[in-house]
PDB file of C-alpha atoms in Angstrom:
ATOM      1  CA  UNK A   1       0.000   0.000   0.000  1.00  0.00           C
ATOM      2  CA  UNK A   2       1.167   3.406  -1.066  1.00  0.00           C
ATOM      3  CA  UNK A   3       1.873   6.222   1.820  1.00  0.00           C
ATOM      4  CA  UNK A   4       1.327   9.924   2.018  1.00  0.00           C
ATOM      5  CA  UNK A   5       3.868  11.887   4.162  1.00  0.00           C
ATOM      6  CA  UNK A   6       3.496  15.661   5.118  1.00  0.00           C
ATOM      7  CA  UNK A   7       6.707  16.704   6.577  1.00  0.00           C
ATOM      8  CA  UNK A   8       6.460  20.164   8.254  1.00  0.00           C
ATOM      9  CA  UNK A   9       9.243  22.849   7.244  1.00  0.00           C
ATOM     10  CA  UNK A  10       9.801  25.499  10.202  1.00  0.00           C
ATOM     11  CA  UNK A  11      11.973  28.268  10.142  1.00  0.00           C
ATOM     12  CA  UNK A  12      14.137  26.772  13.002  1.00  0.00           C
ATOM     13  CA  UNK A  13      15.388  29.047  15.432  1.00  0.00           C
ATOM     14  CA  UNK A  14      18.569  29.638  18.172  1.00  0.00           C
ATOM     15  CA  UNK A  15      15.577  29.200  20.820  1.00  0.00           C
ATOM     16  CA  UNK A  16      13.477  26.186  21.550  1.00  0.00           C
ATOM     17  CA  UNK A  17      10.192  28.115  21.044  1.00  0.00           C
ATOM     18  CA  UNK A  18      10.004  27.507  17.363  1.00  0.00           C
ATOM     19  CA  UNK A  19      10.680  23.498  17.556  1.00  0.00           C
ATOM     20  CA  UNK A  20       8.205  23.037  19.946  1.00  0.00           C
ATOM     21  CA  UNK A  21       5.577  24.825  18.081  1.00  0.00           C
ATOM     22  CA  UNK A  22       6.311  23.254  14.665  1.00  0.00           C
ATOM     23  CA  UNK A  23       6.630  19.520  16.615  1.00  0.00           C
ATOM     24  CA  UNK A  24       3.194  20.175  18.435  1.00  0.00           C
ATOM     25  CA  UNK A  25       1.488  21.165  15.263  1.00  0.00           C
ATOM     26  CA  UNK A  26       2.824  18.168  13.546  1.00  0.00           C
ATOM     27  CA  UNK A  27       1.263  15.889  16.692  1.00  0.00           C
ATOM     28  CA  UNK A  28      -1.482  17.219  16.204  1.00  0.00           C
ATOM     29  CA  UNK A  29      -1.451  16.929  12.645  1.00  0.00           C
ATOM     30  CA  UNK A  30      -1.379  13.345  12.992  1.00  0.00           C
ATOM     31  CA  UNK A  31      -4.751  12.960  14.419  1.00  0.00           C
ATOM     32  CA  UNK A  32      -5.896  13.785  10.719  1.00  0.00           C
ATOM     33  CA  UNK A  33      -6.124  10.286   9.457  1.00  0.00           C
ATOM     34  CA  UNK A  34      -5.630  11.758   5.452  1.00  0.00           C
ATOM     35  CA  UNK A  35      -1.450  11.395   6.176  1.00  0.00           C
ATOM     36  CA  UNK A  36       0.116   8.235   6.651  1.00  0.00           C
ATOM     37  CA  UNK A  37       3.017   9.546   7.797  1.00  0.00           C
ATOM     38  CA  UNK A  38       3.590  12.953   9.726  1.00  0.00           C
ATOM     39  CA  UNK A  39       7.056  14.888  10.262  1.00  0.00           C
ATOM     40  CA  UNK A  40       8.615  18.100  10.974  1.00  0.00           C
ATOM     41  CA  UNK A  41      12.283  19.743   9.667  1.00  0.00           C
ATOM     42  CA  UNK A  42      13.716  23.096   9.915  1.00  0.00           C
ATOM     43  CA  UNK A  43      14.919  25.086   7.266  1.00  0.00           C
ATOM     44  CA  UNK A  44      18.036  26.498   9.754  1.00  0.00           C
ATOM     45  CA  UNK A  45      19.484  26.217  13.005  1.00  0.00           C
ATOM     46  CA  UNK A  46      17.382  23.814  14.934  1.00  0.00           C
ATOM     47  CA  UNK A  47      16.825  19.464  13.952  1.00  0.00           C
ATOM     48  CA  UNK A  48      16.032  17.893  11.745  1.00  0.00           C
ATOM     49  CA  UNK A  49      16.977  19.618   8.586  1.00  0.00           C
ATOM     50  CA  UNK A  50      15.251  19.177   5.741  1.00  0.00           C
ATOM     51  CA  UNK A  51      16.925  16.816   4.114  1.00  0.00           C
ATOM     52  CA  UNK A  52      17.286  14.738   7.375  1.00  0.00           C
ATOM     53  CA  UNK A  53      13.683  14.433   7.415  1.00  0.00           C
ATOM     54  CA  UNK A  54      12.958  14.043   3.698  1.00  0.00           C
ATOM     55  CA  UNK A  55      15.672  10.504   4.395  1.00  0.00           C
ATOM     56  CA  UNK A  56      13.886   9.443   7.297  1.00  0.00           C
ATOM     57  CA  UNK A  57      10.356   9.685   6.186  1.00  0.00           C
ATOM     58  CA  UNK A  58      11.847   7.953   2.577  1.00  0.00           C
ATOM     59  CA  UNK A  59      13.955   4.727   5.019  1.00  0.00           C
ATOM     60  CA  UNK A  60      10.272   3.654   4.026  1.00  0.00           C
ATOM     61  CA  UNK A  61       9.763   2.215   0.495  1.00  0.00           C
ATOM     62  CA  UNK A  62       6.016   2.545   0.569  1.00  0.00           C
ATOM     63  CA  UNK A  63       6.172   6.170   1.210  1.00  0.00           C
ATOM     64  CA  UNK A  64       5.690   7.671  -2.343  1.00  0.00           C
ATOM     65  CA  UNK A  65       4.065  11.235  -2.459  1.00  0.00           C
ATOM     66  CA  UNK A  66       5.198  13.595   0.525  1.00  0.00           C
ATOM     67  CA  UNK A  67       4.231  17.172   0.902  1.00  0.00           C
ATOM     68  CA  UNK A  68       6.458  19.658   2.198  1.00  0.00           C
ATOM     69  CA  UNK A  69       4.672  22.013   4.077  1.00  0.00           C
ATOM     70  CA  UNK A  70       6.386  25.222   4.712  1.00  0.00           C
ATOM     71  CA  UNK A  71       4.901  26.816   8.555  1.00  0.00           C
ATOM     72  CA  UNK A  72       5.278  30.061   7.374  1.00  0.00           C
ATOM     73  CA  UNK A  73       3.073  33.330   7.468  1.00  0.00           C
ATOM     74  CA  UNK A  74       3.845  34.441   3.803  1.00  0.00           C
ATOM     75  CA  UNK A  75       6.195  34.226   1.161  1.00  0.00           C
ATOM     76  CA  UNK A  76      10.005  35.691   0.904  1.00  0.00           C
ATOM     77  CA  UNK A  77      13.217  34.841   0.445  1.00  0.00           C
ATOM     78  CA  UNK A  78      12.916  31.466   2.327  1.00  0.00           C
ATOM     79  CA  UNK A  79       9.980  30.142   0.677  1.00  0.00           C
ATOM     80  CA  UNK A  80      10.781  31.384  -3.106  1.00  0.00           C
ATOM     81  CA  UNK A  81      14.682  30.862  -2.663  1.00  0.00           C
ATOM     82  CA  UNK A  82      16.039  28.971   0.428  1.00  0.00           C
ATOM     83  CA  UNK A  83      13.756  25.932   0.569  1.00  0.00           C
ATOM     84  CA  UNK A  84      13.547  25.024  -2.921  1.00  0.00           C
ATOM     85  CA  UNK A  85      17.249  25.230  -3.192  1.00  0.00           C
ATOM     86  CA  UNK A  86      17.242  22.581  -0.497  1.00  0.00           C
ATOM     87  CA  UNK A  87      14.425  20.902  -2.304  1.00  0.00           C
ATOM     88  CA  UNK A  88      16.459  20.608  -5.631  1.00  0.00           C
ATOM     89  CA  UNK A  89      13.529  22.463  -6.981  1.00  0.00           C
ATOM     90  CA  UNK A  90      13.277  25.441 -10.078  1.00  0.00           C
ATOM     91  CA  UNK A  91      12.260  28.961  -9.167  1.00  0.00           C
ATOM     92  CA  UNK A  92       8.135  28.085  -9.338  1.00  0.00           C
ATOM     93  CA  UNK A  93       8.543  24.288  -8.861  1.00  0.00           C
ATOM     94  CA  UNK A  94       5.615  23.402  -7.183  1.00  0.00           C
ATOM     95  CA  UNK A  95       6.312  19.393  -7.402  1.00  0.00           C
ATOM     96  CA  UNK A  96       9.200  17.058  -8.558  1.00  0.00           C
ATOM     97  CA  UNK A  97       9.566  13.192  -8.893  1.00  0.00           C
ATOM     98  CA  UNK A  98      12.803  12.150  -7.090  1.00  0.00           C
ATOM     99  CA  UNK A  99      14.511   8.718  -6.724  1.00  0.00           C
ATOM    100  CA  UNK A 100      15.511   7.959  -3.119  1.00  0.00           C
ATOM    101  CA  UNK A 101      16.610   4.860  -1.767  1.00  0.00           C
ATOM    102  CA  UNK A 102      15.800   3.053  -5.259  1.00  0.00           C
ATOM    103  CA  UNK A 103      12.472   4.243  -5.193  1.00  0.00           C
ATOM    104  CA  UNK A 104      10.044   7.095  -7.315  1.00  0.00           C
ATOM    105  CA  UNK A 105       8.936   9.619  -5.152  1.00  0.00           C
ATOM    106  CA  UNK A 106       6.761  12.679  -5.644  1.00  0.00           C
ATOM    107  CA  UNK A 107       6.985  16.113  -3.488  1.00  0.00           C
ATOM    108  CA  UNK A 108       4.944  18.535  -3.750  1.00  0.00           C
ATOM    109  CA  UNK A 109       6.066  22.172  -2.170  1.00  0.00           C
ATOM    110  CA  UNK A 110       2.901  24.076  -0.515  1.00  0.00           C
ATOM    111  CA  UNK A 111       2.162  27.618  -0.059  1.00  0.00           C
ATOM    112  CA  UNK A 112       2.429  29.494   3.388  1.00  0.00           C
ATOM    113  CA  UNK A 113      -0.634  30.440   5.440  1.00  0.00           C
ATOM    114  CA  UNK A 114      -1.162  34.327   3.317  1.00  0.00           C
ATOM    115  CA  UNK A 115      -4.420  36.144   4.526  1.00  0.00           C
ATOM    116  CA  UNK A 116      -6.110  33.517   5.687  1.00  0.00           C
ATOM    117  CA  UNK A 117      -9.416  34.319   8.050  1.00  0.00           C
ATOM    118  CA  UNK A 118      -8.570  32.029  10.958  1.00  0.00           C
ATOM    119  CA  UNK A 119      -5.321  33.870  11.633  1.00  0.00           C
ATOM    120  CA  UNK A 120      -7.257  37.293  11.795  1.00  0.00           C
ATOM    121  CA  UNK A 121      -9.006  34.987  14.283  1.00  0.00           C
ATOM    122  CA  UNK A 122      -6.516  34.052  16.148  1.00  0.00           C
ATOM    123  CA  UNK A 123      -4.602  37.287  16.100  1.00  0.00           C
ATOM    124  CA  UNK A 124      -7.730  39.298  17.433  1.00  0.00           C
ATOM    125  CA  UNK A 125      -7.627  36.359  20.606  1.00  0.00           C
ATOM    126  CA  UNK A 126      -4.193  36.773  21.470  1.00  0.00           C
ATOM    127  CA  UNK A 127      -4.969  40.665  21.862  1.00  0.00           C
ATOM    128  CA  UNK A 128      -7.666  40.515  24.123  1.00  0.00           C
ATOM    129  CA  UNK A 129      -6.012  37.765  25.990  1.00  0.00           C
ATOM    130  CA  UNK A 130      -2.949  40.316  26.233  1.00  0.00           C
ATOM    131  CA  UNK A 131      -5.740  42.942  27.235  1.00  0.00           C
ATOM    132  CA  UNK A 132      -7.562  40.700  30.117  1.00  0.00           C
ATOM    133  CA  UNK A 133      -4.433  39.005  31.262  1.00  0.00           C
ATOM    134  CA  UNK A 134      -2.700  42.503  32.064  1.00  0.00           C
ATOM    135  CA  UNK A 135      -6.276  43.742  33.543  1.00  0.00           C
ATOM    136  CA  UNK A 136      -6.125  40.524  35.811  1.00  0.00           C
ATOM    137  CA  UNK A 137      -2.619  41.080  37.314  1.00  0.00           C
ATOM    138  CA  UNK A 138      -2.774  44.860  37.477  1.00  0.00           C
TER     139      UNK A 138
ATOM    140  CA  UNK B   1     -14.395  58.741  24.073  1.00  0.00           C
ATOM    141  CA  UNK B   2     -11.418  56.338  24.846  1.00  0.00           C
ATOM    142  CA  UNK B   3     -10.256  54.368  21.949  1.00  0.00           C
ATOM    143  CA  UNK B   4      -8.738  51.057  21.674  1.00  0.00           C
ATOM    144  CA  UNK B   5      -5.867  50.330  18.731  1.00  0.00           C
ATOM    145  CA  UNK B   6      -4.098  47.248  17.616  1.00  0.00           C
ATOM    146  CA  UNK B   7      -1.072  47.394  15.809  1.00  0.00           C
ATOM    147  CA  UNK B   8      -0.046  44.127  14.159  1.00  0.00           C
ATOM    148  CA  UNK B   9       3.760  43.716  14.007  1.00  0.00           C
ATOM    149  CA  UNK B  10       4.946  41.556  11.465  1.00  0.00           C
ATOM    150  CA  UNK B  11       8.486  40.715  10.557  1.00  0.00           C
ATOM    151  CA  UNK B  12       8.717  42.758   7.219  1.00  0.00           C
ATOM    152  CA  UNK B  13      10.748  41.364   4.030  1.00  0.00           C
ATOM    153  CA  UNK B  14      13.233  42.801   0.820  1.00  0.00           C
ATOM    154  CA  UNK B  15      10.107  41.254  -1.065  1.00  0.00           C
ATOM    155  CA  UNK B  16       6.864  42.351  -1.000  1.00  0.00           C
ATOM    156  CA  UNK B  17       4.399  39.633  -0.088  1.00  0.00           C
ATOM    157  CA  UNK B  18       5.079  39.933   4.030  1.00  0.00           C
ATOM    158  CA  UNK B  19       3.546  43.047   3.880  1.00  0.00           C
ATOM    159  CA  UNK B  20       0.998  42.119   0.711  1.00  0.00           C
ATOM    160  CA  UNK B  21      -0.082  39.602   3.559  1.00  0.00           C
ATOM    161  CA  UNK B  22      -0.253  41.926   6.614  1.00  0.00           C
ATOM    162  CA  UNK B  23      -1.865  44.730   5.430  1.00  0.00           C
ATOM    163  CA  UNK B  24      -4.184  42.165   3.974  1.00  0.00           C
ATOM    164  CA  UNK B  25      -4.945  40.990   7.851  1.00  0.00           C
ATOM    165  CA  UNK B  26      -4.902  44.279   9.045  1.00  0.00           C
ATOM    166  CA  UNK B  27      -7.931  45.349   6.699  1.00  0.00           C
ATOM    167  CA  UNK B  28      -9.943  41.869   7.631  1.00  0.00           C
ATOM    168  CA  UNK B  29      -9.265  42.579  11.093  1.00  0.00           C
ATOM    169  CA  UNK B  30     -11.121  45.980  10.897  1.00  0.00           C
ATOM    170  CA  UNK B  31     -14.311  44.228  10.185  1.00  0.00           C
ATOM    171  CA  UNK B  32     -13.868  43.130  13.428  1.00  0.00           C
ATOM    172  CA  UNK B  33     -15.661  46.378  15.109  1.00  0.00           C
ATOM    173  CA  UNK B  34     -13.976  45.683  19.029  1.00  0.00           C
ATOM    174  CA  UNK B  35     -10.903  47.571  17.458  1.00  0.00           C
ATOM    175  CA  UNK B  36     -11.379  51.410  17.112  1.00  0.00           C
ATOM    176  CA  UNK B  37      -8.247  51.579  14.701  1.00  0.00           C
ATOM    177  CA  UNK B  38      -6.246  49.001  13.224  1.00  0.00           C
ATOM    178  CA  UNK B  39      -2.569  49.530  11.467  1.00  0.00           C
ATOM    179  CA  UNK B  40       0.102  47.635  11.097  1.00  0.00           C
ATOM    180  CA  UNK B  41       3.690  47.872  10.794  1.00  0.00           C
ATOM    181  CA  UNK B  42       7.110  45.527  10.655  1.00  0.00           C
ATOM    182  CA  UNK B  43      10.071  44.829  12.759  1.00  0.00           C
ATOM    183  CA  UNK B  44      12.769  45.703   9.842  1.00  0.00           C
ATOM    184  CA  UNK B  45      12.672  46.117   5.818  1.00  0.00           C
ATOM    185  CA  UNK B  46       9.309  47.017   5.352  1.00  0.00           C
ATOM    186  CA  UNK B  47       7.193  49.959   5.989  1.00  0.00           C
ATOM    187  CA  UNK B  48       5.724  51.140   8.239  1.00  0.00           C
ATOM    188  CA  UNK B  49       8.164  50.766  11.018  1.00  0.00           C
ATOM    189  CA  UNK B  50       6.997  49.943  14.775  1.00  0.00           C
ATOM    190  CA  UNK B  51       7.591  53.480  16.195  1.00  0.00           C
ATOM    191  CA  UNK B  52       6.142  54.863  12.389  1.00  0.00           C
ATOM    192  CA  UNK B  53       2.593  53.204  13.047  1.00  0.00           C
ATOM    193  CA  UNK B  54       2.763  54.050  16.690  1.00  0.00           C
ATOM    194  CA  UNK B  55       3.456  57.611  15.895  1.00  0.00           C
ATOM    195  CA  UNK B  56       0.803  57.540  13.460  1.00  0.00           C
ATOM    196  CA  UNK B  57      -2.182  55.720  15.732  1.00  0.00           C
ATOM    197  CA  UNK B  58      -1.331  58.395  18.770  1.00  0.00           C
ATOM    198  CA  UNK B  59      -1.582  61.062  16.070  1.00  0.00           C
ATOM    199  CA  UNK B  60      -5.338  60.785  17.934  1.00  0.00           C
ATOM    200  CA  UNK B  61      -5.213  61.794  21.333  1.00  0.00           C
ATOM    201  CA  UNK B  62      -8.591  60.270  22.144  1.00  0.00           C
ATOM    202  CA  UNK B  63      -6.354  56.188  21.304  1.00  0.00           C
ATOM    203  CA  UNK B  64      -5.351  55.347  25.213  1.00  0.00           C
ATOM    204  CA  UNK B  65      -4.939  51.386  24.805  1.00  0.00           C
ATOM    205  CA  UNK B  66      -2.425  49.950  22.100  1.00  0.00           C
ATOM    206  CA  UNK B  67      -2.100  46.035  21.590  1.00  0.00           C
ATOM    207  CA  UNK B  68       1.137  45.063  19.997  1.00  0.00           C
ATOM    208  CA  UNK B  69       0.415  42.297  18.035  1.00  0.00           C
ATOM    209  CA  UNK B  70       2.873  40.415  16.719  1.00  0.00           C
ATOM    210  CA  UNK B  71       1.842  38.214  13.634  1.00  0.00           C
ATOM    211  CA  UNK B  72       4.493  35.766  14.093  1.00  0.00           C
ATOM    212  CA  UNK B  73       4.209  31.739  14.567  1.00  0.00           C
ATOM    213  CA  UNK B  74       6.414  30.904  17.888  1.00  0.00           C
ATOM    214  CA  UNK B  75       8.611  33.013  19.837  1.00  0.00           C
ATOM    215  CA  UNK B  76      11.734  33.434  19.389  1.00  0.00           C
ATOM    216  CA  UNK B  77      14.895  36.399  19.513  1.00  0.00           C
ATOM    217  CA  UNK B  78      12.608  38.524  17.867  1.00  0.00           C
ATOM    218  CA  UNK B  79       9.608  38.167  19.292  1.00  0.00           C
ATOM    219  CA  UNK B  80      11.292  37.838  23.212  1.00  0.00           C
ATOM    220  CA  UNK B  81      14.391  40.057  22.156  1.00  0.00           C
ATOM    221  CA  UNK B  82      14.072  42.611  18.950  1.00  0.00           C
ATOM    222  CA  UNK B  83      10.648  43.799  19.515  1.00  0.00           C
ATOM    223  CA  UNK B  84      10.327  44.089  23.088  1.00  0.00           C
ATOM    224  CA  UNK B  85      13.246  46.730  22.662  1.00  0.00           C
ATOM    225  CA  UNK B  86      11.947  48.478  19.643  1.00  0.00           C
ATOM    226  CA  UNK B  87       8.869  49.104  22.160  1.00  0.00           C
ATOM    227  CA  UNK B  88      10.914  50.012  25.101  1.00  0.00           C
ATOM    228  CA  UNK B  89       9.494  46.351  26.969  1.00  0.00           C
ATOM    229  CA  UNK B  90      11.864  44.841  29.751  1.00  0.00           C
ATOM    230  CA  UNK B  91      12.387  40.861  29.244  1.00  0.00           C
ATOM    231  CA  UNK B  92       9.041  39.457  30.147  1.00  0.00           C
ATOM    232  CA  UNK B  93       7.579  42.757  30.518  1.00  0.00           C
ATOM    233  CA  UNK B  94       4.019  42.657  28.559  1.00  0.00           C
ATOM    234  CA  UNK B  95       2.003  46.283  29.053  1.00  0.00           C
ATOM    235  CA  UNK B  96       3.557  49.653  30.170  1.00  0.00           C
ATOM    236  CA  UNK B  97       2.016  53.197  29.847  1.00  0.00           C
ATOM    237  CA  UNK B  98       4.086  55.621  27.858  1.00  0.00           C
ATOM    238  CA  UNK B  99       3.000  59.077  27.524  1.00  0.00           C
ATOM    239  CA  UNK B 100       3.214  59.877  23.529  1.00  0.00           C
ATOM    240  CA  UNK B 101       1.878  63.637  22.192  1.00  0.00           C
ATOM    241  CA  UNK B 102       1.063  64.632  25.702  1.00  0.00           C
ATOM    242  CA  UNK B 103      -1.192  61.425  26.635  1.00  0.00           C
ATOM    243  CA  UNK B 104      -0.635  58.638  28.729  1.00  0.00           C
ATOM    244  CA  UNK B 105      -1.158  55.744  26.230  1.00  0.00           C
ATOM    245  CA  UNK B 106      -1.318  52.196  27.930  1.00  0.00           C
ATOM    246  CA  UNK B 107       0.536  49.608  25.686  1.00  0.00           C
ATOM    247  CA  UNK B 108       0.164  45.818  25.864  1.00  0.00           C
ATOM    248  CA  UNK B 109       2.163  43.650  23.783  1.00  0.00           C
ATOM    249  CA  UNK B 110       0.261  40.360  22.704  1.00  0.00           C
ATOM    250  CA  UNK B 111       1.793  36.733  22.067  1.00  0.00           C
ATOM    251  CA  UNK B 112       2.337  34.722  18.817  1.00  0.00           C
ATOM    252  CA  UNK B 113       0.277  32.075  17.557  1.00  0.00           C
ATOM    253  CA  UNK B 114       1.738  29.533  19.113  1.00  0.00           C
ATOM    254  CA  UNK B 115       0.478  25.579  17.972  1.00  0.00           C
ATOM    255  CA  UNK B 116      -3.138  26.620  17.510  1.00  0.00           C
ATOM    256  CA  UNK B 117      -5.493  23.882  16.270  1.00  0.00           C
ATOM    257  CA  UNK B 118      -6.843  26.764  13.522  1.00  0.00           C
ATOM    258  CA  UNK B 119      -2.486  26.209  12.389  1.00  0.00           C
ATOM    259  CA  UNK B 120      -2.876  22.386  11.353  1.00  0.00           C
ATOM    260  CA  UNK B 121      -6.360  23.087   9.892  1.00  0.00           C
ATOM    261  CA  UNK B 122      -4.759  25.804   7.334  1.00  0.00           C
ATOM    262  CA  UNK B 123      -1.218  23.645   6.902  1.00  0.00           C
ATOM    263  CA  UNK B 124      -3.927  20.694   5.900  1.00  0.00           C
ATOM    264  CA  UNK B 125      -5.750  23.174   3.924  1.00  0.00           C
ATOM    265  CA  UNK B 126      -2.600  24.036   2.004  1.00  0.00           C
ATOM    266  CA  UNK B 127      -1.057  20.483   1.320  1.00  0.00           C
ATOM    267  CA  UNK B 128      -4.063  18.927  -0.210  1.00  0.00           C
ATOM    268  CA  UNK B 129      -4.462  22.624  -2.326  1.00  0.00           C
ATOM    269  CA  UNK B 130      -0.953  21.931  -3.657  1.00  0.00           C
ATOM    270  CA  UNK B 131      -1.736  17.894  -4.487  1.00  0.00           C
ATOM    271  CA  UNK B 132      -5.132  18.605  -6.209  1.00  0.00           C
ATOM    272  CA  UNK B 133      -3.464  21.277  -8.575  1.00  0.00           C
ATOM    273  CA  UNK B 134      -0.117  19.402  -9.634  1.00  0.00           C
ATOM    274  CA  UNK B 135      -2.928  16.455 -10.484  1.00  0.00           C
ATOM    275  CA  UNK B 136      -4.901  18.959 -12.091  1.00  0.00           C
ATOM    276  CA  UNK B 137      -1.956  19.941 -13.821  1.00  0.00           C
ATOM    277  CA  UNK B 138      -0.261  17.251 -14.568  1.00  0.00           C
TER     278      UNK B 138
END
């Protein structure tokens, strides 16, 4: 049976704070039963790197199309430079067939979050929690 | 009457889709009719800078409470390091009063988004997006 992997790409980070964001979305990724296979990498500075991930989610031959979702807010220099680099992917490459461990796989390269509704959402409830948790203490 | 502002804080970028994306939240966000005035502005790069849109927003004397909102996905130096001197914020410090064109202004400065469940639902969104239109394609 053929698997789909999502492996999340984070921005990494000098400071725990990104990894354990990025590793608790990916948990809770999991729970959607649509990916056979969920993972996390970071584009710099924190583990695993990209490609670390991309050869640990491909030690297994039945994983064949994996997504590489970038956890970013919107495109820039990482997104439309950096990661494809690492990818081995063209300037507009959205998805590539490459042969690891002796076996066809395809990745696909998604977009960042843009102007989506549910982060005006959950911008607008991390102010008022800043306003009501200041209110509280002071 | 007292007014209440947000100010949404984003990183900023040489290219121009971080702030094609925050002004973009910015103007969904003043649909949202809790805020009297909404702006934004970025960190470094793009304009308007932090102090610019703070300026600007206590250009009205009658704005007395400012959220600081970053629109960032985990903390990190920025967020706990860059920022919170750019606003004149001790470590850990989250509100202070400042008095800006002759008015005490109260500030409070808000968290990231952190590993929201809203996060996974738009990473999902995005990853089966970017399968269905390489199939398409293809």
């Amino acid at each position: 049976m053929e698997k789909k992997a999502i492996i999340l790409v984070g921005h990494g980070s000098s400071m725990p704070h990104n990894k354990e964001v990025i590793s608790a979305l990916a948990k809770k990724l999991k729970e959607n039963s649509f990916w056979d296979e969920v993972s996390y990498s970071f584009m710099n500075m924190s583990s695993p790197s990209i490609k670390g991930a991309i050869e640990d989610v491909c030690a297994d031959p039945m994983v064949t199309s994996i997504v590489m979702a970038p956890v970013f807010i919107a495109p820039g220099v990482h997104i439309k430079e950096d990661v494809p680099e690492i990818l081995g992917l063209a300037p507009g490459e959205k998805t590539k067939e490459m042969e690891i461990n002796g076996k066809i796989r395809t990745f696909y390269y998604s977009e960042p979050f843009g102007p989506d509704d549910r982060l005006v959402d959950i911008i607008n409830d991390r102010a008022l929690a800043a306003v009501e948790q200041c209110i509280e203490k002071g």
